[in-house]
C-alpha cells in the first residue's frame, strides 16, 4: 500500500434500528475521517440467520456482497451495540456468515471498533466479545483510542447528531489512528 493512496474502510453497524445510536456514531466517524479516506457502510439487514444447510448450497447474495466488500476494503470499522452484555445477534450473525470458508475475508484486516450504549460502560463488554472474535479470525484490531459512548441517549440529539464533544474528539482520533494502522499493517500484508 503506497503512502499516496487513500485508505478504503468498510463500516459495519451491528444495529438495524432506524434511530440507532451506533449508526449515528458511525456517521460521525465518516464526518471525522481524515482526508483521503473513504468509508462505505455495509448493509447487513438482508443477511439470513446462519444455517449450515443453506451455506452448503452457496452463500446468499447479501453474504456474497458483504464478503466481497470485506475483501476489497483496506480496513474495517465496527459500530458495536451492546445487548445483554455482548455484541448484538445481528452483528455476530453477519460475522459468522462472512467468516465461513473458503477464503475467509477477515484475515489480516486492520480494524477499529466504536460503540454506543445506554449504560455507563458504553458497549465495553460487547467490544470485548467482538475483539475475541477478531483475534480468532486473524483481524488486527486497533487498541487505542477506545470509543465507548456511555449513556448514549443523552449524547445524541433528535436528528442523530452526536453532541458530546469529548466523544467526537475520540472518534476523530480513532479515525486518524485507523488510517495510520491500516497503512502500517497494509505494508506488511
Short mmCIF file of C-alpha atoms in Angstrom, two decimals:
data_model
loop_
_atom_site.label_atom_id
_atom_site.label_comp_id
_atom_site.label_asym_id
_atom_site.label_seq_id
_atom_site.Cartn_x
_atom_site.Cartn_y
_atom_site.Cartn_z
CA UNK A 1 0.00 0.00 0.00
CA UNK A 2 1.54 3.31 -1.05
CA UNK A 3 1.52 6.35 1.23
CA UNK A 4 -0.17 8.41 -1.51
CA UNK A 5 -3.10 6.04 -1.92
CA UNK A 6 -6.17 6.66 0.20
CA UNK A 7 -7.49 4.10 2.65
CA UNK A 8 -10.83 2.41 1.95
CA UNK A 9 -12.80 1.45 5.06
CA UNK A 10 -15.89 -0.71 5.31
CA UNK A 11 -18.20 0.27 8.16
CA UNK A 12 -20.33 -2.49 9.67
CA UNK A 13 -23.05 -1.48 12.11
CA UNK A 14 -24.45 -4.11 14.45
CA UNK A 15 -27.81 -2.38 14.84
CA UNK A 16 -30.62 -2.33 12.31
CA UNK A 17 -32.78 0.17 14.23
CA UNK A 18 -33.64 3.29 12.24
CA UNK A 19 -32.67 5.58 15.14
CA UNK A 20 -29.61 3.54 16.12
CA UNK A 21 -27.04 5.42 18.22
CA UNK A 22 -24.38 3.15 16.74
CA UNK A 23 -25.29 4.07 13.17
CA UNK A 24 -25.28 7.71 14.28
CA UNK A 25 -21.80 7.20 15.77
CA UNK A 26 -20.69 5.56 12.50
CA UNK A 27 -21.99 8.60 10.59
CA UNK A 28 -19.96 10.78 12.95
CA UNK A 29 -16.87 8.68 12.17
CA UNK A 30 -17.48 9.25 8.46
CA UNK A 31 -17.70 13.01 9.11
CA UNK A 32 -14.47 12.89 11.15
CA UNK A 33 -12.43 10.74 8.72
CA UNK A 34 -9.06 12.04 7.58
CA UNK A 35 -8.54 13.38 4.07
CA UNK A 36 -8.03 10.61 1.55
CA UNK A 37 -10.03 8.01 3.49
CA UNK A 38 -13.27 6.67 2.05
CA UNK A 39 -15.85 4.88 4.18
CA UNK A 40 -18.60 2.68 2.75
CA UNK A 41 -21.28 1.27 5.06
CA UNK A 42 -22.27 -2.36 4.57
CA UNK A 43 -25.95 -3.30 4.57
CA UNK A 44 -26.29 -6.40 6.74
CA UNK A 45 -30.07 -6.15 7.09
CA UNK A 46 -30.79 -8.80 4.44
CA UNK A 47 -28.43 -11.47 5.77
CA UNK A 48 -30.45 -14.52 6.89
CA UNK A 49 -29.86 -16.33 10.15
CA UNK A 50 -26.83 -18.56 9.80
CA UNK A 51 -27.71 -22.09 8.72
CA UNK A 52 -25.02 -24.52 7.58
CA UNK A 53 -27.54 -26.31 5.35
CA UNK A 54 -28.11 -23.05 3.47
CA UNK A 55 -24.37 -22.32 3.30
CA UNK A 56 -23.72 -25.78 1.87
CA UNK A 57 -25.82 -24.72 -1.13
CA UNK A 58 -23.84 -21.50 -1.56
CA UNK A 59 -23.66 -18.09 0.04
CA UNK A 60 -26.84 -15.99 -0.15
CA UNK A 61 -26.40 -12.83 -2.30
CA UNK A 62 -26.29 -10.49 0.72
CA UNK A 63 -23.48 -12.58 2.22
CA UNK A 64 -21.56 -12.66 -1.08
CA UNK A 65 -21.78 -8.86 -1.19
CA UNK A 66 -20.53 -8.50 2.39
CA UNK A 67 -17.65 -10.93 1.81
CA UNK A 68 -16.61 -9.05 -1.33
CA UNK A 69 -16.81 -5.68 0.47
CA UNK A 70 -14.66 -7.00 3.33
CA UNK A 71 -12.09 -8.46 0.93
CA UNK A 72 -11.83 -5.21 -1.04
CA UNK A 73 -11.57 -2.87 1.96
CA UNK A 74 -8.21 -1.81 3.37
CA UNK A 75 -9.69 -1.69 6.88
CA UNK A 76 -12.91 -2.34 8.78
CA UNK A 77 -14.80 -0.16 11.27
CA UNK A 78 -17.35 -1.87 13.50
CA UNK A 79 -20.13 0.05 15.25
CA UNK A 80 -20.89 -2.33 18.10
CA UNK A 81 -24.02 -2.05 20.23
CA UNK A 82 -24.30 -3.95 23.48
CA UNK A 83 -27.19 -6.34 24.03
CA UNK A 84 -27.26 -8.36 27.25
CA UNK A 85 -23.55 -7.72 27.97
CA UNK A 86 -22.44 -8.86 24.50
CA UNK A 87 -22.45 -7.89 20.84
CA UNK A 88 -25.76 -7.90 19.01
CA UNK A 89 -27.03 -11.06 17.38
CA UNK A 90 -27.23 -9.33 14.00
CA UNK A 91 -23.52 -8.39 14.14
CA UNK A 92 -22.46 -11.85 15.30
CA UNK A 93 -24.61 -13.42 12.58
CA UNK A 94 -23.02 -11.28 9.85
CA UNK A 95 -19.54 -12.15 11.11
CA UNK A 96 -20.41 -15.86 11.28
CA UNK A 97 -21.68 -15.86 7.69
CA UNK A 98 -18.79 -13.81 6.27
CA UNK A 99 -16.15 -15.89 8.03
CA UNK A 100 -17.08 -19.25 6.53
CA UNK A 101 -14.58 -20.91 4.21
CA UNK A 102 -13.37 -20.77 1.59
CA UNK A 103 -11.24 -17.62 1.61
CA UNK A 104 -12.40 -16.11 4.89
CA UNK A 105 -12.02 -12.36 4.13
CA UNK A 106 -11.31 -11.05 7.65
CA UNK A 107 -7.77 -12.46 7.92
CA UNK A 108 -5.13 -9.76 8.08
CA UNK A 109 -7.59 -6.84 8.13
CA UNK A 110 -6.81 -3.84 10.30
CA UNK A 111 -9.96 -2.79 12.12
CA UNK A 112 -11.37 -0.49 14.76
CA UNK A 113 -14.44 -0.53 17.00
CA UNK A 114 -16.71 2.18 18.31
CA UNK A 115 -19.85 1.67 20.30
CA UNK A 116 -22.70 3.48 21.96
CA UNK A 117 -25.00 2.10 24.64
CA UNK A 118 -27.48 3.31 27.21
CA UNK A 119 -25.38 2.02 30.11
CA UNK A 120 -22.38 3.71 31.70
CA UNK A 121 -19.83 1.35 30.10
CA UNK A 122 -20.76 2.36 26.55
CA UNK A 123 -20.59 -1.14 24.98
CA UNK A 124 -17.31 -2.14 26.66
CA UNK A 125 -18.45 -5.73 27.24
CA UNK A 126 -19.73 -6.10 23.68
CA UNK A 127 -16.49 -4.70 22.32
CA UNK A 128 -14.56 -7.24 24.39
CA UNK A 129 -16.54 -10.08 22.85
CA UNK A 130 -16.09 -8.62 19.37
CA UNK A 131 -12.33 -8.39 19.98
CA UNK A 132 -12.29 -12.09 20.88
CA UNK A 133 -13.89 -12.93 17.54
CA UNK A 134 -11.43 -10.61 15.79
CA UNK A 135 -8.47 -12.44 17.30
CA UNK A 136 -9.84 -15.82 16.22
CA UNK A 137 -10.45 -14.51 12.68
CA UNK A 138 -6.91 -13.04 12.48
CA UNK A 139 -8.02 -9.42 12.24
CA UNK A 140 -5.74 -6.73 13.62
CA UNK A 141 -7.79 -4.52 15.96
CA UNK A 142 -6.67 -1.01 16.81
CA UNK A 143 -6.16 -0.85 20.57
CA UNK A 144 -6.29 2.89 21.25
CA UNK A 145 -8.13 5.15 21.37
CA UNK A 146 -11.19 3.27 22.53
CA UNK A 147 -14.55 4.81 21.68
CA UNK A 148 -17.13 3.89 24.31
CA UNK A 149 -20.12 6.22 24.27
CA UNK A 150 -21.99 5.59 27.52
CA UNK A 151 -25.45 6.95 28.29
CA UNK A 152 -25.92 7.37 24.56
CA UNK A 153 -29.48 8.60 24.94
CA UNK A 154 -28.06 11.82 26.43
CA UNK A 155 -25.32 12.34 23.82
CA UNK A 156 -27.24 12.44 20.53
CA UNK A 157 -29.87 14.94 19.50
CA UNK A 158 -33.23 14.12 17.86
CA UNK A 159 -31.62 14.12 14.40
CA UNK A 160 -28.95 11.60 15.47
CA UNK A 161 -26.10 14.13 15.69
CA UNK A 162 -23.51 13.34 18.34
CA UNK A 163 -23.48 16.38 20.61
CA UNK A 164 -20.82 15.23 23.08
CA UNK A 165 -17.57 16.99 22.10
CA UNK A 166 -15.34 14.57 24.02
CA UNK A 167 -16.85 11.60 22.15
CA UNK A 168 -16.49 13.45 18.83
CA UNK A 169 -12.81 14.00 19.65
CA UNK A 170 -12.27 10.33 20.49
CA UNK A 171 -13.88 9.34 17.19
CA UNK A 172 -11.72 11.82 15.25
CA UNK A 173 -8.59 10.48 16.98
CA UNK A 174 -9.65 6.88 16.31
CA UNK A 175 -10.20 7.56 12.62
CA UNK A 176 -6.74 9.15 12.31
CA UNK A 177 -5.24 6.19 14.19
CA UNK A 178 -7.11 3.72 11.95
CA UNK A 179 -5.66 5.47 8.90
CA UNK A 180 -2.12 5.08 10.29
CA UNK A 181 -2.79 1.50 11.46
CA UNK A 182 -4.17 0.43 8.07
CA UNK A 183 -1.08 1.84 6.35
CA UNK A 184 1.24 0.12 8.83
CA UNK A 185 -0.49 -3.28 8.72
CA UNK A 186 -1.14 -2.99 4.97
CA UNK A 187 2.58 -2.61 4.25
CA UNK A 188 3.23 -5.92 6.00
CA UNK A 189 0.44 -7.76 4.19
#
